[in-house]
Amino acid sequence: MQYLYPLLTVFIWAGNNVITKAAAGRIFPAEIGFYRWLFAGLLFTPFLLRPVLRNWPIIKPNLGKIAVLAVLGMAIYQSLAYYAATITTATNMGIILSLVPIVTLAMSIAALGNRLTMGALVGAVLSFMGVLFVVSQGSLTVLMAHGVNMGDFMMLVATVAYATYSTLLKKWKLGLPPLQLLYLQILVAIVVLLPLFMLSQKTGLNLNNISLVLYACIPTSMLAPLLWMKSIGLLGPSRTTLFFNLIPLLTALIASIALGEQLALYHLFGGAMTLTGVILAERWTTPLRRSSTV
């Protein structure tokens, strides 16, 4: 049963990649990006507003850091994903997002002083080659001639934004209960995304898109973080993070069933390279340089 928590979480996240793609054409990116956090904030408020107010003396000095986290992890990351979905496929999105653990690891080495390992070096090269293979559709000649698809490029930027978010979360260690921290970031995201929502074209909520907004709001924004935190408590962060590697595979499977996306050989080959690189980075922990003894 303890493995059910991370499995359900990655299944929800993979489903959200497909929902993000399915939303393209049914609701404008700025709309779904704003509505998901607005509804999540409204649903969380009855349960979390009082605890947040009680913790205000601790929260107040950290408001700037909370705002930075919200902008990176919720406003930039998810907004870019919604815009990218209008151009690229859910399968590509899932494979590119699988770079998050290894980019986070690289940032942790640079910013947190984590030791560089053989796995991190080899895994980074292999994962990058895998993603390059996917975005080039298996042909570097095509990539050099036409460049990277703008949707894939947006997902690469979104990946860096989320990896930065994860690194800063580890670095700052704000000492707030996870749910309260999530709630505060949601409130900031609502404020930050409001101008973009106001300026954007609007489809409006209707029977054609309300289910997509509700999925992005309830399972993705509210339930998945709870399940992930529960998983970390039961399995620990290292074992829990390994389940993140299932997201590209689950995304591709769900997209092929729900959206009719075709899996090409370059998806399989590039995805396998990226996944192998991430696993090597996480499991091959031999230091690149052994510390000398005096």
Coordinates of N, CA and C in Angstrom, one line a residue, residues 76-224:
I76 N 5.3 30.5 -13.8 CA 6.1 30.3 -15.0 C 6.0 28.8 -15.5
Y77 N 6.3 27.9 -14.6 CA 6.3 26.5 -15.0 C 5.0 26.0 -15.7
Q78 N 3.9 26.2 -15.0 CA 2.6 25.7 -15.5 C 2.1 26.5 -16.7
S79 N 2.3 27.8 -16.6 CA 1.9 28.7 -17.7 C 2.6 28.3 -19.0
L80 N 3.9 28.1 -18.9 CA 4.6 27.7 -20.1 C 4.1 26.4 -20.7
A81 N 3.8 25.5 -19.8 CA 3.3 24.2 -20.2 C 2.0 24.3 -21.0
Y82 N 1.1 25.2 -20.5 CA -0.2 25.4 -21.2 C 0.0 26.0 -22.6
Y83 N 0.9 27.0 -22.7 CA 1.2 27.6 -24.0 C 2.0 26.6 -24.9
A84 N 2.9 25.8 -24.3 CA 3.6 24.8 -25.1 C 2.7 23.7 -25.7
A85 N 1.6 23.4 -25.0 CA 0.7 22.4 -25.4 C -0.1 22.7 -26.7
T86 N -0.1 24.0 -27.0 CA -0.7 24.4 -28.3 C 0.1 24.1 -29.5
I87 N 1.4 23.8 -29.2 CA 2.4 23.6 -30.3 C 3.0 22.2 -30.4
T88 N 3.3 21.6 -29.2 CA 3.9 20.3 -29.2 C 3.0 19.3 -28.7
T89 N 3.5 18.0 -28.6 CA 2.6 16.9 -28.1 C 2.8 16.6 -26.7
A90 N 1.8 15.9 -26.1 CA 1.8 15.6 -24.7 C 3.0 14.6 -24.4
T91 N 3.3 13.7 -25.4 CA 4.4 12.8 -25.3 C 5.7 13.5 -25.2
N92 N 5.9 14.5 -26.1 CA 7.2 15.3 -26.0 C 7.2 16.0 -24.6
M93 N 6.1 16.6 -24.2 CA 6.1 17.3 -22.9 C 6.6 16.4 -21.8
G94 N 6.0 15.1 -21.7 CA 6.4 14.2 -20.7 C 7.9 13.8 -20.7
I95 N 8.4 13.6 -21.9 CA 9.8 13.2 -22.0 C 10.7 14.4 -21.6
I96 N 10.4 15.6 -22.0 CA 11.2 16.8 -21.7 C 11.2 17.0 -20.1
L97 N 10.0 16.9 -19.6 CA 9.8 17.1 -18.1 C 10.6 16.0 -17.3
S98 N 10.9 14.9 -17.9 CA 11.7 13.9 -17.2 C 13.1 14.4 -16.9
L99 N 13.5 15.5 -17.5 CA 14.8 16.1 -17.2 C 14.8 16.8 -15.8
V100 N 13.7 17.0 -15.2 CA 13.6 17.8 -13.9 C 14.5 17.2 -12.9
P101 N 14.5 15.9 -12.6 CA 15.4 15.4 -11.5 C 16.9 15.7 -11.8
I102 N 17.3 15.5 -13.1 CA 18.8 15.6 -13.3 C 19.2 17.1 -13.4
V103 N 18.3 18.0 -13.8 CA 18.6 19.4 -13.8 C 18.6 19.9 -12.4
T104 N 17.7 19.4 -11.5 CA 17.7 19.7 -10.1 C 19.0 19.3 -9.5
L105 N 19.5 18.0 -9.8 CA 20.7 17.5 -9.3 C 21.9 18.4 -9.7
A106 N 21.9 18.8 -10.9 CA 23.0 19.7 -11.4 C 23.0 21.0 -10.6
M107 N 21.8 21.6 -10.4 CA 21.7 22.8 -9.7 C 22.1 22.6 -8.2
S108 N 21.8 21.5 -7.7 CA 22.2 21.2 -6.3 C 23.7 21.1 -6.1
I109 N 24.3 20.6 -7.1 CA 25.8 20.5 -7.1 C 26.4 21.9 -7.1
A110 N 25.8 22.8 -7.9 CA 26.3 24.1 -8.1 C 25.9 25.0 -6.9
A111 N 24.7 24.9 -6.4 CA 24.2 25.9 -5.4 C 24.3 25.4 -4.0
L112 N 24.2 24.0 -3.8 CA 24.1 23.5 -2.4 C 25.4 22.8 -2.0
G113 N 26.4 22.7 -3.0 CA 27.6 22.1 -2.6 C 27.6 20.6 -2.6
N114 N 26.6 20.0 -3.3 CA 26.5 18.5 -3.4 C 27.7 18.0 -4.3
R115 N 28.2 16.9 -3.9 CA 29.4 16.4 -4.7 C 29.0 15.9 -6.1
L116 N 29.8 16.2 -7.0 CA 29.6 15.7 -8.4 C 30.0 14.2 -8.5
T117 N 29.1 13.4 -9.0 CA 29.3 12.0 -9.1 C 29.5 11.6 -10.6
M118 N 30.0 10.4 -10.7 CA 30.1 9.8 -12.1 C 28.7 9.7 -12.7
G119 N 27.7 9.2 -11.9 CA 26.4 9.1 -12.4 C 25.8 10.4 -12.9
A120 N 26.0 11.5 -12.1 CA 25.5 12.8 -12.5 C 26.1 13.2 -13.8
L121 N 27.4 13.0 -14.0 CA 28.0 13.5 -15.2 C 27.6 12.7 -16.4
V122 N 27.7 11.3 -16.3 CA 27.3 10.5 -17.4 C 25.8 10.6 -17.7
G123 N 25.0 10.6 -16.6 CA 23.5 10.7 -16.7 C 23.1 12.0 -17.4
A124 N 23.7 13.1 -17.0 CA 23.4 14.4 -17.6 C 23.6 14.4 -19.1
V125 N 24.7 13.9 -19.6 CA 25.1 13.8 -21.0 C 24.0 12.9 -21.7
L126 N 23.8 11.7 -21.1 CA 22.9 10.8 -21.8 C 21.4 11.3 -21.8
S127 N 21.0 12.0 -20.8 CA 19.6 12.5 -20.7 C 19.5 13.6 -21.7
F128 N 20.5 14.5 -21.8 CA 20.4 15.6 -22.8 C 20.4 15.1 -24.2
M129 N 21.2 14.1 -24.5 CA 21.2 13.5 -25.8 C 19.8 12.9 -26.1
G130 N 19.2 12.2 -25.1 CA 17.9 11.7 -25.3 C 16.8 12.7 -25.6
V131 N 16.8 13.8 -24.9 CA 15.8 14.9 -25.2 C 16.1 15.5 -26.6
L132 N 17.4 15.7 -26.9 CA 17.8 16.2 -28.2 C 17.3 15.3 -29.3
F133 N 17.4 14.0 -29.1 CA 16.9 13.1 -30.1 C 15.4 13.2 -30.3
V134 N 14.6 13.5 -29.2 CA 13.2 13.6 -29.3 C 12.8 14.9 -30.0
V135 N 13.4 16.0 -29.5 CA 13.0 17.3 -30.1 C 13.5 17.4 -31.6
S136 N 14.5 16.6 -32.0 CA 14.9 16.7 -33.4 C 14.2 15.6 -34.2
Q137 N 13.3 14.9 -33.6 CA 12.5 13.8 -34.2 C 13.4 12.8 -34.8
G138 N 14.5 12.5 -34.1 CA 15.5 11.5 -34.5 C 16.4 11.9 -35.6
S139 N 16.5 13.2 -36.0 CA 17.3 13.7 -37.0 C 18.0 15.0 -36.7
L140 N 19.3 15.0 -36.4 CA 19.9 16.2 -36.0 C 20.0 17.2 -37.2
T141 N 19.9 16.6 -38.4 CA 19.9 17.4 -39.6 C 18.7 18.3 -39.7
V142 N 17.5 17.7 -39.3 CA 16.3 18.4 -39.2 C 16.3 19.5 -38.2
L143 N 16.9 19.2 -37.0 CA 17.1 20.2 -36.0 C 17.9 21.4 -36.4
M144 N 19.0 21.1 -37.0 CA 19.9 22.1 -37.5 C 19.3 23.0 -38.6
A145 N 18.4 22.4 -39.4 CA 17.8 23.1 -40.5 C 16.6 24.0 -40.0
H146 N 15.8 23.4 -39.0 CA 14.6 24.1 -38.7 C 14.6 24.6 -37.2
G147 N 15.6 24.2 -36.4 CA 15.6 24.7 -35.0 C 14.7 23.8 -34.2
V148 N 14.6 24.2 -32.9 CA 13.8 23.5 -31.9 C 12.3 24.0 -32.1
N149 N 11.4 23.1 -32.0 CA 10.0 23.5 -32.0 C 9.7 24.4 -30.8
M150 N 9.0 25.5 -31.0 CA 8.8 26.5 -29.9 C 8.1 25.9 -28.7
G151 N 7.2 24.9 -28.9 CA 6.6 24.3 -27.8 C 7.6 23.5 -27.0
D152 N 8.5 22.7 -27.7 CA 9.5 22.0 -27.0 C 10.5 22.9 -26.2
F153 N 10.8 24.1 -26.8 CA 11.7 25.0 -26.2 C 11.0 25.6 -24.9
M154 N 9.7 25.9 -25.0 CA 9.0 26.3 -23.8 C 9.0 25.3 -22.7
M155 N 8.9 24.0 -23.1 CA 8.9 23.0 -22.0 C 10.3 22.9 -21.4
L156 N 11.4 23.1 -22.2 CA 12.7 23.1 -21.7 C 12.9 24.2 -20.7
V157 N 12.4 25.4 -21.0 CA 12.4 26.6 -20.0 C 11.6 26.2 -18.8
A158 N 10.4 25.6 -19.0 CA 9.6 25.2 -17.8 C 10.3 24.2 -16.9
T159 N 11.1 23.3 -17.6 CA 11.8 22.3 -16.8 C 12.9 23.0 -15.9
V160 N 13.6 24.0 -16.5 CA 14.6 24.7 -15.8 C 13.9 25.5 -14.6
A161 N 12.8 26.1 -14.9 CA 12.1 26.9 -13.9 C 11.7 26.0 -12.7
Y162 N 11.2 24.8 -13.0 CA 10.8 23.9 -11.9 C 11.9 23.3 -11.2
A163 N 13.0 23.0 -11.9 CA 14.2 22.6 -11.2 C 14.8 23.6 -10.3
T164 N 14.8 24.9 -10.7 CA 15.2 26.0 -9.9 C 14.3 26.1 -8.6
Y165 N 13.0 25.9 -8.8 CA 12.1 25.9 -7.7 C 12.4 24.8 -6.7
S166 N 12.7 23.6 -7.2 CA 13.0 22.5 -6.3 C 14.3 22.8 -5.6
T167 N 15.3 23.3 -6.3 CA 16.6 23.6 -5.6 C 16.5 24.7 -4.5
L168 N 15.8 25.7 -4.8 CA 15.6 26.8 -3.8 C 14.8 26.3 -2.6
L169 N 13.8 25.4 -2.9 CA 13.0 24.8 -1.8 C 13.9 24.1 -0.8
K170 N 14.9 23.4 -1.4 CA 15.9 22.6 -0.5 C 16.8 23.6 0.2
K171 N 17.3 24.6 -0.6 CA 18.3 25.6 -0.1 C 17.7 26.4 1.1
W172 N 16.5 26.9 0.9 CA 16.0 27.9 1.9 C 15.4 27.2 3.1
K173 N 14.8 26.0 3.0 CA 14.3 25.3 4.2 C 13.5 26.2 5.1
L174 N 12.3 26.7 4.6 CA 11.5 27.7 5.2 C 10.9 27.3 6.6
G175 N 10.9 26.0 6.8 CA 10.4 25.5 8.1 C 8.9 25.7 8.3
L176 N 8.1 25.8 7.2 CA 6.7 25.9 7.3 C 6.0 24.5 7.0
P177 N 4.9 24.2 7.6 CA 4.2 23.0 7.2 C 3.9 22.9 5.7
P178 N 4.2 21.8 5.1 CA 4.1 21.7 3.6 C 2.8 22.2 3.0
L179 N 1.7 21.9 3.7 CA 0.4 22.3 3.2 C 0.2 23.9 3.2
Q180 N 0.7 24.5 4.3 CA 0.6 25.9 4.4 C 1.5 26.6 3.4
L181 N 2.7 26.0 3.2 CA 3.5 26.6 2.1 C 2.9 26.5 0.8
L182 N 2.3 25.3 0.5 CA 1.6 25.2 -0.8 C 0.4 26.2 -0.9
Y183 N -0.3 26.4 0.1 CA -1.4 27.3 0.1 C -1.0 28.8 -0.2
L184 N 0.1 29.1 0.5 CA 0.7 30.5 0.3 C 1.1 30.7 -1.1
Q185 N 1.8 29.7 -1.7 CA 2.2 29.8 -3.1 C 1.1 29.9 -4.0
I186 N 0.0 29.2 -3.7 CA -1.2 29.3 -4.6 C -1.8 30.7 -4.5
L187 N -1.8 31.3 -3.4 CA -2.3 32.7 -3.3 C -1.5 33.6 -4.1
V188 N -0.1 33.5 -4.0 CA 0.7 34.3 -4.8 C 0.5 34.1 -6.3
A189 N 0.4 32.9 -6.7 CA 0.2 32.5 -8.1 C -1.1 33.2 -8.6
I190 N -2.1 33.2 -7.8 CA -3.4 33.9 -8.2 C -3.2 35.3 -8.5
V191 N -2.4 36.0 -7.6 CA -2.2 37.4 -7.8 C -1.3 37.7 -9.0
V192 N -0.2 36.9 -9.2 CA 0.7 37.0 -10.3 C 0.1 36.8 -11.6
L193 N -0.8 35.8 -11.7 CA -1.4 35.4 -13.0 C -2.7 36.2 -13.3
L194 N -3.2 37.0 -12.4 CA -4.4 37.8 -12.6 C -4.2 38.8 -13.8
P195 N -3.1 39.6 -13.9 CA -3.0 40.5 -15.0 C -3.0 39.8 -16.4
L196 N -2.3 38.6 -16.5 CA -2.2 37.9 -17.7 C -3.6 37.4 -18.1
F197 N -4.4 36.9 -17.0 CA -5.7 36.5 -17.2 C -6.6 37.6 -17.7
M198 N -6.5 38.8 -17.2 CA -7.3 39.9 -17.5 C -7.0 40.4 -19.0
L199 N -5.8 40.3 -19.4 CA -5.4 40.7 -20.7 C -5.6 39.7 -21.8
S200 N -5.8 38.4 -21.4 CA -5.9 37.4 -22.4 C -7.3 37.3 -23.0
Q201 N -7.3 36.7 -24.2 CA -8.6 36.3 -24.8 C -9.3 35.3 -23.9
K202 N -10.6 35.2 -23.9 CA -11.3 34.3 -23.0 C -12.3 33.5 -23.7
T203 N -12.3 32.2 -23.4 CA -13.3 31.3 -23.9 C -14.5 31.2 -22.9
G204 N -14.1 31.3 -21.6 CA -15.1 31.2 -20.6 C -15.3 29.7 -20.2
L205 N -15.7 29.5 -19.0 CA -15.9 28.1 -18.5 C -17.2 27.6 -19.2
N206 N -17.2 26.4 -19.7 CA -18.3 25.8 -20.3 C -18.2 24.3 -20.2
L207 N -19.2 23.6 -20.7 CA -19.3 22.1 -20.6 C -18.1 21.4 -21.3
N208 N -17.5 22.2 -22.3 CA -16.4 21.6 -23.1 C -15.1 21.6 -22.4
N209 N -15.0 22.5 -21.4 CA -13.6 22.6 -20.7 C -13.7 22.6 -19.2
I210 N -14.8 22.6 -18.6 CA -14.9 22.6 -17.1 C -14.2 21.4 -16.5
S211 N -14.4 20.2 -17.1 CA -13.8 19.0 -16.5 C -12.2 19.1 -16.6
L212 N -11.7 19.8 -17.6 CA -10.2 19.9 -17.7 C -9.7 20.8 -16.6
V213 N -10.4 21.9 -16.4 CA -10.1 22.9 -15.3 C -10.1 22.2 -13.9
L214 N -11.2 21.4 -13.7 CA -11.4 20.7 -12.4 C -10.3 19.7 -12.2
Y215 N -9.9 19.0 -13.3 CA -8.8 18.0 -13.1 C -7.5 18.7 -12.7
A216 N -7.2 19.8 -13.4 CA -6.0 20.6 -13.1 C -6.0 21.2 -11.7
C217 N -7.2 21.5 -11.2 CA -7.4 22.1 -9.9 C -7.3 21.0 -8.8
I218 N -8.2 20.0 -8.8 CA -8.4 19.1 -7.6 C -7.3 18.0 -7.6
P219 N -7.3 17.1 -8.6 CA -6.3 16.1 -8.5 C -4.8 16.6 -8.6
T220 N -4.6 17.5 -9.5 CA -3.2 17.9 -9.8 C -2.7 18.9 -8.8
S221 N -3.5 20.0 -8.4 CA -3.1 21.0 -7.6 C -3.3 20.8 -6.1
M222 N -4.2 19.9 -5.8 CA -4.5 19.6 -4.3 C -4.2 18.2 -3.9
L223 N -4.7 17.2 -4.6 CA -4.5 15.8 -4.2 C -3.1 15.3 -4.4
A224 N -2.5 15.6 -5.5 CA -1.1 15.1 -5.8 C -0.1 15.6 -4.8

